[in-house]
Structures are given as structure tokens and as C-alpha cells.
mmCIF file of C-alpha atoms in Angstrom:
data_model
loop_
_atom_site.group_PDB
_atom_site.id
_atom_site.type_symbol
_atom_site.label_atom_id
_atom_site.label_comp_id
_atom_site.label_asym_id
_atom_site.label_seq_id
_atom_site.Cartn_x
_atom_site.Cartn_y
_atom_site.Cartn_z
ATOM 1 C CA UNK A 1 6.407 11.204 -12.135
ATOM 2 C CA UNK A 2 3.898 8.852 -13.784
ATOM 3 C CA UNK A 3 0.543 7.761 -12.339
ATOM 4 C CA UNK A 4 -1.033 4.823 -13.742
ATOM 5 C CA UNK A 5 -5.009 4.204 -13.645
ATOM 6 C CA UNK A 6 -6.961 1.161 -14.251
ATOM 7 C CA UNK A 7 -8.522 0.861 -17.465
ATOM 8 C CA UNK A 8 -11.753 2.448 -18.213
ATOM 9 C CA UNK A 9 -13.072 -1.464 -18.112
ATOM 10 C CA UNK A 10 -11.687 -1.755 -15.132
ATOM 11 C CA UNK A 11 -12.785 1.226 -13.679
ATOM 12 C CA UNK A 12 -16.562 0.539 -14.836
ATOM 13 C CA UNK A 13 -16.271 -2.257 -12.714
ATOM 14 C CA UNK A 14 -15.386 -0.087 -9.836
ATOM 15 C CA UNK A 15 -12.111 -0.138 -9.363
ATOM 16 C CA UNK A 16 -10.762 3.203 -7.664
ATOM 17 C CA UNK A 17 -6.740 3.151 -7.612
ATOM 18 C CA UNK A 18 -4.123 4.757 -8.720
ATOM 19 C CA UNK A 19 -0.563 4.103 -8.674
ATOM 20 C CA UNK A 20 2.427 6.472 -8.232
ATOM 21 C CA UNK A 21 5.804 5.600 -10.576
ATOM 22 C CA UNK A 22 9.159 7.696 -10.128
ATOM 23 C CA UNK A 23 12.368 7.340 -11.983
ATOM 24 C CA UNK A 24 14.935 9.182 -12.722
ATOM 25 C CA UNK A 25 15.875 10.416 -15.833
ATOM 26 C CA UNK A 26 19.074 11.333 -17.840
ATOM 27 C CA UNK A 27 19.011 14.984 -17.623
ATOM 28 C CA UNK A 28 16.643 17.065 -17.838
ATOM 29 C CA UNK A 29 16.893 17.456 -21.646
ATOM 30 C CA UNK A 30 16.366 13.269 -22.001
ATOM 31 C CA UNK A 31 13.536 12.195 -19.821
ATOM 32 C CA UNK A 32 13.537 8.283 -20.415
ATOM 33 C CA UNK A 33 13.867 6.849 -17.289
ATOM 34 C CA UNK A 34 17.601 4.951 -16.271
ATOM 35 C CA UNK A 35 18.160 1.886 -15.082
ATOM 36 C CA UNK A 36 18.921 1.820 -11.161
ATOM 37 C CA UNK A 37 19.141 0.190 -7.871
ATOM 38 C CA UNK A 38 18.355 1.130 -5.073
ATOM 39 C CA UNK A 39 15.517 3.236 -3.586
ATOM 40 C CA UNK A 40 14.756 6.668 -4.975
ATOM 41 C CA UNK A 41 13.695 7.716 -1.595
ATOM 42 C CA UNK A 42 15.418 10.492 0.226
ATOM 43 C CA UNK A 43 16.855 11.308 -3.244
ATOM 44 C CA UNK A 44 15.139 14.880 -3.531
ATOM 45 C CA UNK A 45 16.865 16.203 0.163
ATOM 46 C CA UNK A 46 19.705 17.953 0.764
ATOM 47 C CA UNK A 47 22.514 18.404 -1.502
ATOM 48 C CA UNK A 48 21.944 15.027 -3.994
ATOM 49 C CA UNK A 49 23.183 14.642 -7.510
ATOM 50 C CA UNK A 50 19.806 14.279 -8.856
ATOM 51 C CA UNK A 51 18.311 17.896 -7.954
ATOM 52 C CA UNK A 52 18.331 20.391 -9.957
ATOM 53 C CA UNK A 53 20.717 22.579 -9.400
ATOM 54 C CA UNK A 54 23.720 24.710 -11.620
ATOM 55 C CA UNK A 55 24.664 23.651 -15.276
ATOM 56 C CA UNK A 56 26.717 24.184 -17.942
ATOM 57 C CA UNK A 57 24.399 24.864 -20.920
ATOM 58 C CA UNK A 58 26.333 23.084 -24.193
ATOM 59 C CA UNK A 59 25.230 25.778 -27.087
ATOM 60 C CA UNK A 60 25.916 25.272 -31.101
ATOM 61 C CA UNK A 61 25.732 28.835 -32.099
ATOM 62 C CA UNK A 62 22.912 30.549 -30.368
ATOM 63 C CA UNK A 63 21.188 27.642 -29.129
ATOM 64 C CA UNK A 64 21.215 25.429 -26.495
ATOM 65 C CA UNK A 65 21.833 22.341 -27.314
ATOM 66 C CA UNK A 66 22.003 20.714 -23.461
ATOM 67 C CA UNK A 67 22.504 21.177 -19.658
ATOM 68 C CA UNK A 68 25.404 19.651 -18.182
ATOM 69 C CA UNK A 69 24.898 19.551 -14.633
ATOM 70 C CA UNK A 70 27.826 20.606 -12.425
ATOM 71 C CA UNK A 71 28.750 21.203 -8.855
ATOM 72 C CA UNK A 72 27.578 25.025 -8.213
ATOM 73 C CA UNK A 73 31.208 25.486 -7.356
ATOM 74 C CA UNK A 74 32.507 24.771 -10.463
ATOM 75 C CA UNK A 75 32.710 27.158 -13.750
ATOM 76 C CA UNK A 76 28.863 27.174 -14.571
ATOM 77 C CA UNK A 77 26.697 29.971 -16.903
ATOM 78 C CA UNK A 78 23.338 28.265 -15.461
ATOM 79 C CA UNK A 79 21.271 27.845 -12.238
ATOM 80 C CA UNK A 80 17.409 25.926 -11.747
ATOM 81 C CA UNK A 81 15.765 28.424 -9.706
ATOM 82 C CA UNK A 82 11.943 27.355 -9.131
ATOM 83 C CA UNK A 83 8.976 26.294 -11.075
ATOM 84 C CA UNK A 84 5.890 28.402 -12.209
ATOM 85 C CA UNK A 85 2.617 27.038 -13.044
ATOM 86 C CA UNK A 86 1.048 28.479 -16.141
ATOM 87 C CA UNK A 87 -2.763 27.970 -15.784
ATOM 88 C CA UNK A 88 -4.359 30.882 -18.306
ATOM 89 C CA UNK A 89 -2.927 29.826 -21.619
ATOM 90 C CA UNK A 90 -3.970 27.046 -24.423
ATOM 91 C CA UNK A 91 -0.699 24.937 -25.693
ATOM 92 C CA UNK A 92 -0.873 27.756 -28.658
ATOM 93 C CA UNK A 93 -1.094 30.779 -26.914
ATOM 94 C CA UNK A 94 2.117 29.622 -24.642
ATOM 95 C CA UNK A 95 4.153 28.817 -27.641
ATOM 96 C CA UNK A 96 3.411 33.393 -28.362
ATOM 97 C CA UNK A 97 4.386 33.540 -25.049
ATOM 98 C CA UNK A 98 8.262 33.605 -24.598
ATOM 99 C CA UNK A 99 8.460 37.224 -23.687
ATOM 100 C CA UNK A 100 6.046 36.998 -20.034
ATOM 101 C CA UNK A 101 7.099 33.449 -20.276
ATOM 102 C CA UNK A 102 10.746 34.897 -19.395
ATOM 103 C CA UNK A 103 9.442 37.650 -17.361
ATOM 104 C CA UNK A 104 7.236 35.365 -15.110
ATOM 105 C CA UNK A 105 11.094 33.602 -15.047
ATOM 106 C CA UNK A 106 12.985 37.114 -14.530
ATOM 107 C CA UNK A 107 10.652 37.640 -11.263
ATOM 108 C CA UNK A 108 11.609 34.509 -10.239
ATOM 109 C CA UNK A 109 15.158 34.660 -10.424
ATOM 110 C CA UNK A 110 14.970 37.950 -8.391
ATOM 111 C CA UNK A 111 13.552 36.345 -5.499
ATOM 112 C CA UNK A 112 16.149 33.318 -5.725
ATOM 113 C CA UNK A 113 18.898 35.537 -5.722
ATOM 114 C CA UNK A 114 17.327 38.395 -3.702
ATOM 115 C CA UNK A 115 18.313 41.175 -6.174
ATOM 116 C CA UNK A 116 15.598 43.587 -6.938
ATOM 117 C CA UNK A 117 13.156 43.349 -9.453
ATOM 118 C CA UNK A 118 13.592 46.147 -11.489
ATOM 119 C CA UNK A 119 15.286 47.496 -15.103
ATOM 120 C CA UNK A 120 19.060 46.464 -13.621
ATOM 121 C CA UNK A 121 17.603 43.169 -13.336
ATOM 122 C CA UNK A 122 17.975 41.829 -17.425
ATOM 123 C CA UNK A 123 21.941 43.153 -16.708
ATOM 124 C CA UNK A 124 22.228 40.399 -13.699
ATOM 125 C CA UNK A 125 21.027 37.813 -15.661
ATOM 126 C CA UNK A 126 18.939 36.213 -18.561
ATOM 127 C CA UNK A 127 16.474 33.450 -18.358
ATOM 128 C CA UNK A 128 16.012 29.714 -19.838
ATOM 129 C CA UNK A 129 13.368 27.598 -19.372
ATOM 130 C CA UNK A 130 11.831 24.221 -19.923
ATOM 131 C CA UNK A 131 7.787 24.206 -20.414
ATOM 132 C CA UNK A 132 6.340 20.421 -20.590
ATOM 133 C CA UNK A 133 5.642 19.109 -23.401
ATOM 134 C CA UNK A 134 2.451 19.750 -25.919
ATOM 135 C CA UNK A 135 0.564 16.405 -24.082
ATOM 136 C CA UNK A 136 2.007 17.032 -20.514
ATOM 137 C CA UNK A 137 0.776 20.443 -20.775
ATOM 138 C CA UNK A 138 -2.573 18.704 -22.803
ATOM 139 C CA UNK A 139 -3.108 16.408 -19.533
ATOM 140 C CA UNK A 140 -2.578 19.340 -17.288
ATOM 141 C CA UNK A 141 1.017 19.701 -16.247
ATOM 142 C CA UNK A 142 1.886 23.345 -16.668
ATOM 143 C CA UNK A 143 4.624 23.626 -14.802
ATOM 144 C CA UNK A 144 7.355 25.751 -15.812
ATOM 145 C CA UNK A 145 11.298 24.884 -15.725
ATOM 146 C CA UNK A 146 13.127 28.205 -14.987
ATOM 147 C CA UNK A 147 16.604 28.377 -14.703
ATOM 148 C CA UNK A 148 19.169 31.701 -14.270
ATOM 149 C CA UNK A 149 21.602 32.144 -16.898
ATOM 150 C CA UNK A 150 24.799 34.074 -16.894
ATOM 151 C CA UNK A 151 25.802 34.961 -20.650
ATOM 152 C CA UNK A 152 28.654 37.202 -20.242
ATOM 153 C CA UNK A 153 30.702 35.236 -17.391
ATOM 154 C CA UNK A 154 31.008 32.154 -15.439
ATOM 155 C CA UNK A 155 29.375 31.292 -11.527
ATOM 156 C CA UNK A 156 31.221 29.409 -9.281
ATOM 157 C CA UNK A 157 29.254 29.608 -6.653
ATOM 158 C CA UNK A 158 24.885 29.208 -6.363
ATOM 159 C CA UNK A 159 23.107 32.724 -7.004
ATOM 160 C CA UNK A 160 20.593 32.004 -3.861
ATOM 161 C CA UNK A 161 20.525 34.639 -1.842
ATOM 162 C CA UNK A 162 23.665 35.912 -3.687
ATOM 163 C CA UNK A 163 22.356 39.912 -3.480
ATOM 164 C CA UNK A 164 22.990 42.542 -5.518
ATOM 165 C CA UNK A 165 27.158 42.155 -5.082
ATOM 166 C CA UNK A 166 26.815 38.819 -5.531
ATOM 167 C CA UNK A 167 24.996 38.969 -8.942
ATOM 168 C CA UNK A 168 26.439 42.768 -9.657
ATOM 169 C CA UNK A 169 24.533 44.177 -12.910
ATOM 170 C CA UNK A 170 26.705 44.824 -15.237
#
């Protein structure tokens, strides 16, 4: 979503409006808008392919290259679990807070999967996170998108509410 505001001269002249533009992107890795026909109204309701759900991450060595979206019933290693807001850090501090960010995402994972947030959690799942860009951060977007990561096994269902039996400590 992009917000358009009046220019400075228009604002100084009394213009008090804003416009919210919603666009579809190709993936979570490529945030450029794509050409689309039809409205996005209702696109985030129910089981819609535009919502973040399950992903089969593509790696180059140990580095994440691309998060390929897949149906949760297909083999996958990652699932979107939620967003947390980072209110207290500067961009520079955030860049040095990898462990803290993973800890916060792991808490979201535990809640999402209905498993205890304890010392067994790292044996159940890991985390991947996507922060906003530095420009977005400095403009006020502090939403950190968190994903459950399964390093040792492919999943074939959503881990939402799976509990300890669905997401065992291995």
C-alpha cells in the first residue's frame, strides 16, 4: 500500500486529502507492482493466493535467495506466522539486533503453532524474518514479517494450531 499526499505547495494552499493505493506484487522478494486486471477488493479474505501462507524457500548455499509461494498442502519449509512492530530501535540498532528479532519471531511462531515458547522451541522450528527497507523504516514502517522455518523436514500442512504433536521437537 502506498499513501499519496498533496504536494507542499498544495498543502500550504489548504489541500487536506490523502489517497491510499493498493497494488499486487510478484512476491515477498520482489515488491514492484505487477499489472493486474480487476479489483483487489476481498483479495485478502479466506484462502486466497495473494495472502502470505506457505513457502518453499530457495537457497544458495546457506543463504535465502527466494521465497517461492506454494499451497500449504504441498511440501514446504516456511510459513508466514505474523508481524510484530519494532518501536524502540533505530535502523542502525535494528541492524545489530539479529538475535532479538529472531527471539521475537520465535514467540510469534510458538503462539501461531500452539506450542510452548520454551527451550524446546528451537528444536521444533526456526525463523526467517523480512524487515522493511531502510527508507520504509525511516518513514515509520516498523513491521517485521516473521516466518516459521523447518530446516530438517518438509511440511505438508499449515502449522497454525498444530500443537506439539504436529510440530514435534526433533
